[in-house]
Structures are given as C-alpha cells and as structure tokens.
CSV table of C-alpha atoms in Angstrom, one decimal:
chain,number,residue,atom,x,y,z
K,1424,MET,CA,-4.4,-20.5,16.2
K,1425,LYS,CA,-0.7,-20.9,15.4
K,1426,LYS,CA,1.5,-19.5,18.1
K,1427,GLU,CA,3.9,-16.8,16.9
K,1428,LYS,CA,7.6,-17.4,17.2
K,1429,THR,CA,9.2,-14.8,19.4
K,1430,ILE,CA,12.7,-13.6,20.1
K,1431,LYS,CA,13.6,-11.8,23.3
K,1432,LEU,CA,16.5,-9.3,23.6
K,1433,SER,CA,17.7,-6.9,26.2
K,1434,THR,CA,18.1,-3.2,25.2
K,1435,ARG,CA,21.8,-3.6,25.3
K,1436,GLU,CA,21.7,-6.7,23.1
K,1437,LEU,CA,19.5,-4.8,20.6
K,1438,VAL,CA,21.8,-1.8,20.6
K,1439,GLY,CA,24.9,-4.1,20.2
K,1440,GLY,CA,23.3,-6.0,17.3
K,1441,LEU,CA,22.3,-2.8,15.5
K,1442,LYS,CA,25.8,-1.3,15.9
K,1443,GLU,CA,27.5,-4.5,14.7
K,1444,ALA,CA,25.2,-4.6,11.6
K,1445,GLY,CA,26.2,-1.0,10.7
K,1446,TYR,CA,23.1,0.8,11.9
K,1447,SER,CA,25.0,3.0,14.3
K,1448,LYS,CA,22.6,6.0,14.1
K,1449,LYS,CA,19.6,3.8,14.9
K,1450,ALA,CA,21.6,2.2,17.8
K,1451,GLY,CA,22.5,5.6,19.2
K,1452,LEU,CA,18.9,6.8,19.0
K,1453,LEU,CA,17.7,3.7,20.8
K,1454,LYS,CA,20.4,4.0,23.5
K,1455,LYS,CA,19.5,7.6,24.0
K,1456,ASN,CA,15.8,6.8,24.4
K,1457,PHE,CA,16.5,4.3,27.1
K,1458,ASN,CA,19.0,6.6,28.8
K,1459,ASP,CA,21.7,3.9,28.6
K,1460,LYS,CA,25.0,5.7,29.4
K,1461,SER,CA,27.2,2.6,29.3
K,1462,LYS,CA,29.9,2.4,26.7
K,1463,ASP,CA,30.0,-1.3,26.3
K,1464,THR,CA,27.4,-3.1,24.2
K,1465,GLU,CA,26.2,-6.6,24.9
K,1466,LYS,CA,26.2,-9.4,22.3
K,1467,VAL,CA,23.5,-12.0,22.1
K,1468,THR,CA,24.6,-14.8,24.4
K,1469,ASN,CA,21.6,-17.1,24.1
K,1470,ALA,CA,20.3,-16.7,20.6
K,1471,SER,CA,19.0,-20.2,19.7
K,1472,ASP,CA,17.9,-18.8,16.3
K,1473,SER,CA,20.7,-16.6,15.0
K,1474,LYS,CA,19.0,-16.3,11.6
K,1475,GLY,CA,15.9,-14.9,13.3
K,1476,PHE,CA,18.0,-12.5,15.3
K,1477,ASN,CA,19.8,-11.3,12.2
K,1478,ARG,CA,16.5,-10.8,10.4
K,1479,ILE,CA,15.1,-8.7,13.3
K,1480,ILE,CA,18.2,-6.6,13.5
K,1481,ASN,CA,18.0,-6.0,9.7
K,1482,ASP,CA,14.3,-5.1,9.8
K,1483,ILE,CA,14.7,-2.8,12.8
K,1484,GLY,CA,17.7,-1.2,11.1
K,1485,LYS,CA,15.9,-0.7,7.8
K,1486,SER,CA,12.5,0.2,9.3
K,1487,THR,CA,11.9,3.9,8.8
K,1488,TYR,CA,8.4,4.2,10.3
K,1489,TYR,CA,6.5,2.6,13.2
K,1490,VAL,CA,3.5,3.1,15.4
K,1491,HIS,CA,4.1,3.4,19.1
K,1492,PHE,CA,1.8,2.5,22.0
K,1493,LYS,CA,2.4,3.2,25.7
K,1494,ASN,CA,0.6,2.0,28.8
K,1495,LYS,CA,1.9,2.0,32.4
K,1496,GLY,CA,5.6,1.6,31.6
K,1497,LYS,CA,5.0,-0.9,28.9
K,1498,GLU,CA,5.4,-0.2,25.2
K,1499,TRP,CA,4.3,-1.7,21.9
K,1500,LYS,CA,5.7,-0.9,18.5
K,1501,ILE,CA,4.5,-2.0,15.1
K,1502,HIS,CA,7.3,-1.6,12.6
K,1503,SER,CA,7.0,-1.3,8.8
K,1504,VAL,CA,8.7,-4.3,7.1
K,1505,ASP,CA,6.8,-4.7,3.8
K,1506,ILE,CA,3.3,-4.2,2.5
K,1507,GLN,CA,2.1,-7.5,4.0
K,1508,THR,CA,4.2,-8.0,7.1
K,1509,ALA,CA,4.7,-6.1,10.4
K,1510,LEU,CA,7.3,-6.6,13.0
K,1511,ILE,CA,5.7,-6.4,16.5
K,1512,GLU,CA,8.0,-5.2,19.3
K,1513,THR,CA,6.8,-5.5,22.9
K,1514,ILE,CA,8.9,-3.6,25.4
K,1515,ASP,CA,8.7,-4.2,29.2
K,1516,GLN,CA,11.4,-2.1,30.9
K,1517,SER,CA,14.6,-3.2,29.2
K,1518,GLU,CA,13.3,-6.4,27.6
K,1519,HIS,CA,12.2,-6.4,23.9
K,1520,THR,CA,10.1,-9.3,22.6
K,1521,PHE,CA,9.8,-9.5,18.8
K,1522,CYS,CA,7.4,-11.4,16.5
K,1523,TYR,CA,6.2,-11.2,12.9
K,1524,GLN,CA,2.6,-11.2,11.8
K,1525,PRO,CA,0.6,-10.3,8.7
K,1526,LEU,CA,-0.2,-6.6,8.8
K,1527,GLN,CA,-3.9,-7.1,7.9
K,1528,ILE,CA,-4.6,-9.4,10.8
K,1529,ASP,CA,-6.9,-7.9,13.4
K,1530,PHE,CA,-4.9,-6.9,16.5
K,1531,SER,CA,-7.7,-5.1,18.4
K,1532,ASN,CA,-7.8,-8.0,21.0
K,1533,ARG,CA,-4.1,-7.6,21.7
K,1534,LEU,CA,-4.4,-3.8,22.0
K,1535,CYS,CA,-7.3,-4.2,24.5
K,1536,GLU,CA,-5.1,-6.6,26.5
K,1537,PHE,CA,-2.2,-4.1,26.3
K,1538,TYR,CA,-4.4,-1.3,27.7
K,1539,ASP,CA,-6.1,-3.6,30.2
K,1540,LEU,CA,-9.5,-3.2,28.6
K,1541,ASP,CA,-12.3,-5.7,28.0
K,1542,LEU,CA,-13.2,-6.1,24.3
K,1543,GLN,CA,-16.3,-8.0,25.2
K,1544,ILE,CA,-18.0,-4.8,26.3
K,1545,GLU,CA,-19.9,-3.9,23.0
K,1546,GLU,CA,-22.1,-1.1,24.2
K,1547,ASP,CA,-21.1,2.6,24.5
K,1548,PRO,CA,-23.0,3.8,27.6
K,1549,ALA,CA,-22.2,7.4,26.9
K,1550,LYS,CA,-22.9,8.0,23.2
K,1551,ILE,CA,-21.6,11.6,23.4
K,1552,ASN,CA,-20.0,14.0,21.0
K,1553,LEU,CA,-18.5,16.6,23.3
K,1554,ASP,CA,-17.3,20.1,22.4
K,1555,MET,CA,-14.8,21.6,24.8
K,1556,SER,CA,-12.9,24.9,24.6
K,1557,ALA,CA,-9.1,24.7,24.1
K,1558,GLU,CA,-8.8,26.9,27.2
K,1559,THR,CA,-10.7,24.4,29.4
K,1560,TYR,CA,-8.6,21.5,27.8
K,1561,ASP,CA,-5.4,23.3,28.8
K,1562,VAL,CA,-6.6,24.1,32.3
K,1563,ILE,CA,-7.4,20.5,33.2
K,1564,HIS,CA,-3.8,19.6,32.5
K,1565,ALA,CA,-2.4,22.1,34.9
K,1566,ILE,CA,-5.0,22.0,37.7
K,1567,ASP,CA,-4.5,20.0,40.9
K,1568,GLU,CA,-6.8,17.1,42.0
K,1569,GLU,CA,-8.9,19.3,44.3
K,1570,GLY,CA,-9.5,21.8,41.5
K,1571,LEU,CA,-10.4,19.0,39.1
K,1572,ASP,CA,-13.0,17.7,41.6
K,1573,ARG,CA,-14.6,21.2,41.8
K,1574,MET,CA,-14.7,21.3,38.0
K,1575,ILE,CA,-16.4,17.9,37.9
K,1576,ASP,CA,-19.1,19.2,40.3
K,1577,ASP,CA,-19.5,22.5,38.5
K,1578,GLU,CA,-19.3,21.6,34.8
K,1579,PRO,CA,-22.3,20.3,32.7
K,1580,PHE,CA,-23.0,16.5,32.8
K,1581,GLN,CA,-21.2,15.7,29.5
K,1582,ILE,CA,-18.0,17.5,30.4
K,1583,SER,CA,-18.2,16.1,33.9
K,1584,LEU,CA,-18.2,12.5,32.5
K,1585,PHE,CA,-15.1,13.4,30.5
K,1586,LEU,CA,-13.3,14.9,33.5
K,1587,LYS,CA,-14.1,11.9,35.7
K,1588,ALA,CA,-12.4,9.6,33.1
K,1589,PHE,CA,-9.5,12.1,32.9
K,1590,LYS,CA,-9.1,11.9,36.7
K,1591,ALA,CA,-9.3,8.1,36.7
K,1592,ASN,CA,-6.6,8.0,34.1
K,1593,SER,CA,-4.2,9.9,36.5
K,1594,GLN,CA,-4.9,13.2,34.7
K,1595,THR,CA,-3.2,12.1,31.5
K,1596,ILE,CA,-4.1,11.7,27.9
K,1597,ASN,CA,-3.0,8.4,26.2
K,1598,GLN,CA,-1.2,8.8,22.9
K,1599,ILE,CA,-0.8,6.4,20.0
K,1600,THR,CA,2.1,8.0,18.0
K,1601,TYR,CA,3.1,7.6,14.4
K,1602,VAL,CA,6.8,8.0,14.2
K,1603,ASN,CA,9.5,8.6,11.6
K,1604,GLY,CA,12.2,6.1,12.8
K,1605,LYS,CA,15.0,7.9,11.0
K,1606,ASN,CA,14.9,10.8,13.4
K,1607,GLY,CA,12.5,9.7,16.1
K,1608,ARG,CA,10.1,12.5,15.3
K,1609,MET,CA,6.3,12.1,15.7
K,1610,GLU,CA,4.4,12.6,12.5
K,1611,ASP,CA,0.8,12.1,13.9
K,1612,ALA,CA,-1.0,11.0,17.0
K,1613,PHE,CA,-4.2,9.4,18.3
K,1614,LEU,CA,-5.3,10.9,21.6
K,1615,PHE,CA,-7.7,9.0,23.9
K,1616,ILE,CA,-8.8,8.4,27.4
K,1617,PRO,CA,-10.2,5.0,28.5
K,1618,ALA,CA,-13.4,5.3,30.6
K,1619,GLU,CA,-15.7,2.8,32.4
K,1620,GLY,CA,-16.9,0.6,29.5
K,1621,TYR,CA,-16.0,3.0,26.6
K,1622,ILE,CA,-13.3,5.3,25.2
K,1623,TRP,CA,-13.0,9.0,24.7
K,1624,SER,CA,-11.2,9.8,21.4
K,1625,ILE,CA,-10.0,13.4,21.2
K,1626,ASN,CA,-9.8,15.4,18.0
K,1627,HIS,CA,-7.6,18.5,18.4
K,1628,GLU,CA,-6.9,19.3,14.7
K,1629,ASN,CA,-9.0,20.9,12.0
K,1630,VAL,CA,-11.6,22.1,14.6
K,1631,ASN,CA,-13.2,25.5,14.2
K,1632,ASN,CA,-13.5,28.2,16.9
K,1633,ASN,CA,-10.6,26.9,19.0
K,1634,GLN,CA,-12.7,23.9,20.2
K,1635,ILE,CA,-11.6,20.4,21.2
K,1636,ILE,CA,-13.9,17.5,20.2
K,1637,ALA,CA,-14.1,14.4,22.3
K,1638,THR,CA,-16.2,11.5,21.0
K,1639,SER,CA,-17.2,8.4,23.0
K,1640,SER,CA,-17.1,5.0,21.4
K,1641,THR,CA,-16.9,1.3,22.3
K,1642,TYR,CA,-13.5,-0.3,22.7
K,1643,LYS,CA,-14.1,-2.3,19.6
K,1644,GLN,CA,-15.1,0.7,17.4
K,1645,PHE,CA,-12.1,2.7,18.6
K,1646,PHE,CA,-9.5,0.0,18.0
K,1647,GLU,CA,-11.0,-0.9,14.6
K,1648,VAL,CA,-10.3,2.8,13.6
K,1649,VAL,CA,-6.8,2.5,15.1
K,1650,GLN,CA,-6.2,-0.7,13.1
K,1651,LEU,CA,-7.2,0.9,9.8
K,1652,SER,CA,-5.1,4.0,10.5
K,1653,VAL,CA,-2.0,1.8,11.4
K,1654,VAL,CA,-2.3,-0.3,8.3
K,1655,ASP,CA,-2.9,2.8,6.1
K,1656,TYR,CA,0.1,4.6,7.6
K,1657,LEU,CA,2.6,1.8,7.4
K,1658,THR,CA,1.6,0.5,3.9
K,1659,SER,CA,1.6,4.0,2.4
K,1660,LYS,CA,5.1,4.6,3.9
K,1661,VAL,CA,6.4,1.2,2.7
K,1662,ASN,CA,5.0,1.9,-0.9
K,1663,LYS,CA,6.7,5.3,-0.9
K,1664,LYS,CA,10.0,3.7,0.3
K,1665,GLU,CA,9.9,1.0,-2.3
K,1666,GLU,CA,9.2,3.5,-5.1
K,1667,LYS,CA,12.3,5.4,-4.1
K,1668,LYS,CA,14.3,2.2,-3.8
K,1669,ASP,CA,13.3,1.2,-7.3
K,1670,GLU,CA,14.3,4.5,-8.8
K,1671,LYS,CA,18.1,4.3,-9.5
K,1672,PHE,CA,20.2,7.4,-9.5
K,1673,PHE,CA,21.4,6.8,-13.1
K,1674,SER,CA,19.3,4.8,-15.5
K,1675,PHE,CA,20.0,4.3,-19.3
K,1676,LYS,CA,16.4,3.2,-19.5
K,1677,ARG,CA,15.0,6.6,-18.5
K,1678,GLY,CA,17.4,8.3,-21.0
K,1679,PHE,CA,16.5,5.9,-23.8
K,1680,ILE,CA,12.8,6.4,-23.3
K,1681,PHE,CA,13.2,10.2,-23.4
K,1682,TYR,CA,15.5,9.9,-26.5
K,1683,TRP,CA,13.1,7.9,-28.7
K,1684,LYS,CA,10.0,10.0,-27.6
K,1685,SER,CA,11.8,13.2,-28.4
K,1686,ASN,CA,13.0,11.9,-31.8
K,1687,ILE,CA,9.4,11.1,-32.8
K,1688,PHE,CA,8.7,14.8,-32.2
K,1689,LEU,CA,11.7,15.8,-34.3
K,1690,LEU,CA,10.6,13.4,-37.1
K,1691,ILE,CA,7.2,15.0,-37.1
K,1692,SER,CA,8.7,18.5,-37.3
K,1693,ILE,CA,10.8,17.5,-40.3
K,1694,LEU,CA,7.9,15.9,-42.1
K,1695,LEU,CA,5.9,19.2,-41.6
K,1696,PHE,CA,8.8,21.0,-43.3
K,1697,LEU,CA,8.8,18.5,-46.2
K,1698,LEU,CA,5.1,19.2,-46.9
K,1699,ASN,CA,6.1,22.6,-48.2
K,1700,LYS,CA,9.3,21.5,-50.0
K,1701,GLY,CA,8.1,22.8,-53.3
K,1702,SER,CA,8.4,26.4,-52.1
K,1703,TRP,CA,11.9,26.1,-50.6
K,1704,ALA,CA,14.8,28.2,-51.7
K,1705,SER,CA,17.6,26.4,-53.6
K,1706,ASP,CA,19.6,25.9,-50.4
K,1707,GLY,CA,16.6,25.0,-48.3
K,1708,ASP,CA,17.8,21.3,-47.9
K,1709,ASN,CA,20.9,22.5,-46.2
K,1710,TYR,CA,19.0,24.5,-43.6
K,1711,VAL,CA,16.6,21.6,-42.8
K,1712,TRP,CA,19.6,19.3,-42.4
K,1713,LEU,CA,21.3,21.9,-40.1
K,1714,PHE,CA,18.1,22.1,-38.1
K,1715,GLY,CA,17.9,18.3,-37.7
K,1716,ILE,CA,21.6,17.9,-36.7
K,1717,GLN,CA,21.4,20.8,-34.1
K,1718,VAL,CA,18.2,19.5,-32.5
K,1719,GLU,CA,19.5,15.9,-32.5
K,1720,ALA,CA,22.7,17.0,-30.7
K,1721,LEU,CA,20.5,18.8,-28.1
K,1722,LEU,CA,18.3,15.7,-27.7
K,1723,ILE,CA,21.4,13.5,-27.0
K,1724,LEU,CA,22.5,15.9,-24.3
K,1725,LEU,CA,19.0,16.1,-22.8
K,1726,SER,CA,18.8,12.3,-22.9
K,1727,PHE,CA,21.9,12.0,-20.8
K,1728,ILE,CA,20.4,14.4,-18.3
K,1729,ALA,CA,17.2,12.3,-18.3
K,1730,CYS,CA,19.3,9.3,-17.2
K,1731,LEU,CA,19.8,11.1,-13.8
K,1732,ARG,CA,17.2,10.6,-11.1
K,1733,PRO,CA,15.1,13.8,-10.7
K,1734,ARG,CA,15.5,15.6,-7.4
K,1735,THR,CA,12.4,15.4,-5.2
K,1736,LEU,CA,11.5,17.8,-2.4
K,1737,GLU,CA,9.7,16.2,0.6
C-alpha cells in the first residue's frame, strides 16, 4: 500500500498560515479552541513542500464542514475538500499532521487504532438492544464511583453490562461530532462507549417515552456505519456548497431563459386572440397591439429580475 505523504505543522504555524492567506476568522477560531493567547504567529520554518503547505492552508481555510473524533487527548478530523477527496488531520497536543486520501477508502482500521480497539474481534458477545430511561441516563453522569458500583450490583444484567463499560470508560460517553467549520457549531453527533470486545452505540433522538436506546455491535459493524455516515455527511455538504458556488449573483443566462419562455406564453395568448379575429371591433387590432406591447415591457422587466440569484433561506 502506498504510504500517504504527510505534512506536520504546529498550531501556531497553522494559525499563522491561515492568517497570512486571508482566513482570519478561521485562524481566530482555531486559536481560541487551543487557548493560545499569544499575539505573535509562527511562520513555517521547515516546509520542504511549500506547495503542499499552501494547498493544506487553502483547503483548511475553505473547508466548511468536518467530522471530529477525540480520544485521550488526541484528535482526528476529516475535512470536506471535494466529492472524492478528504483531508485527514491528526492532532496530538499542539502538533497537526495532514494527509489526503480518497473519501471512499475504508478507514475503519485507522479509527480502531485511534480508539485503541482491535478490529480483528468479529463477534459481539453481548448482542443486546437496551432501553434505558432518560432519568437513569442523566443520573449515571452525576453519580460518584461508589454510587455507580451500587447501581451495577442492583440493576438488571443488561443495564449492568452497560454501566460496567461506562465505568471502565472513566464515566464518559465518547462523541463523534459533525461540525460546521464556519462557526464551530456541532450539527450532529454519534455517541458510543467501547466495551470489552464490542461497542455500545447510543441513540438519544427520535425515541418514544423518554427512553435512551443503547445497542451493542462489533467494532467492525460500528465503524462501517460511522464510515457511511461520514461519507454521506461530507459529500452532501460538498454538493450543496458547489451548487451555491456555481450559482452566480447575476446571470444573463437565467434572464434570457425566463425571457424566451415567457414570450412563448405571450405568443400563444396572441394566437388565441387571432382565432376570434372575425368578431373583433374595427379598432380591435389596436387593443391587441397595446396588450402585446404592455406585456412585452413587463416581461423585459421581469427578465432583468430573473437575472438576479434568488434568495434562499437555510
């Protein structure tokens, strides 16, 4: 397998590059996320591939959506570049490592490595679909370790298995977040807890009776679903972005298309008048001409308006 070409940058180098390229808002957001209070930015001092560096800065600056993974202080981001390519960013403290890869390539092995899981385990020993009240779900996040141990002893076997995995995971729920890079806001999330040989995935939306559903699955099954969701999320956002990019604010083409289509309608209307020409009054021709001229003037005005890009509400 061909080894991916990587470029490593510090957070300050990345912030500096974004700022120099004119992506000040993105640079400020990145600096804020890393709590960097320094006023000076650091230029790339050892960029053996300046072309590659410029490409990364451009793609990070233009990227409006990404999927964010976290595990034990390490982070992994998959940025939208185009419908076929993803920019992978691995973050370890203040070091950022970038590489490109086709979006459709299976990255479940890399995700398992990132979360320190063994993809070779292909059997789900639990095979459980668990219903839990939202109240219980909230309680386990606030309870201390001793209280959690008592719950593990008192709760039914299925919930007890979930609680054991929750305790082993330092009483936290892992999140894979789908982020709008323009403002840093999360648009969606995958919640899960790794267990011994399998994964609990948590569905907290669209559930009736205020219930939380936790489903066990193998690592492979879970990360295959994650892969599909990442590809679907990024490609749909890229398509939407490209559609907006292709739609110019002012286009004579849009106006011309409207103009000739509307004139076909006008011509048909006049032909319908002509069918009854024999019963017209002596000055009927004048009224038809007046009608045609007035409508034509209105169509010219509407065609100019049609040249403008329609406003869309998101």
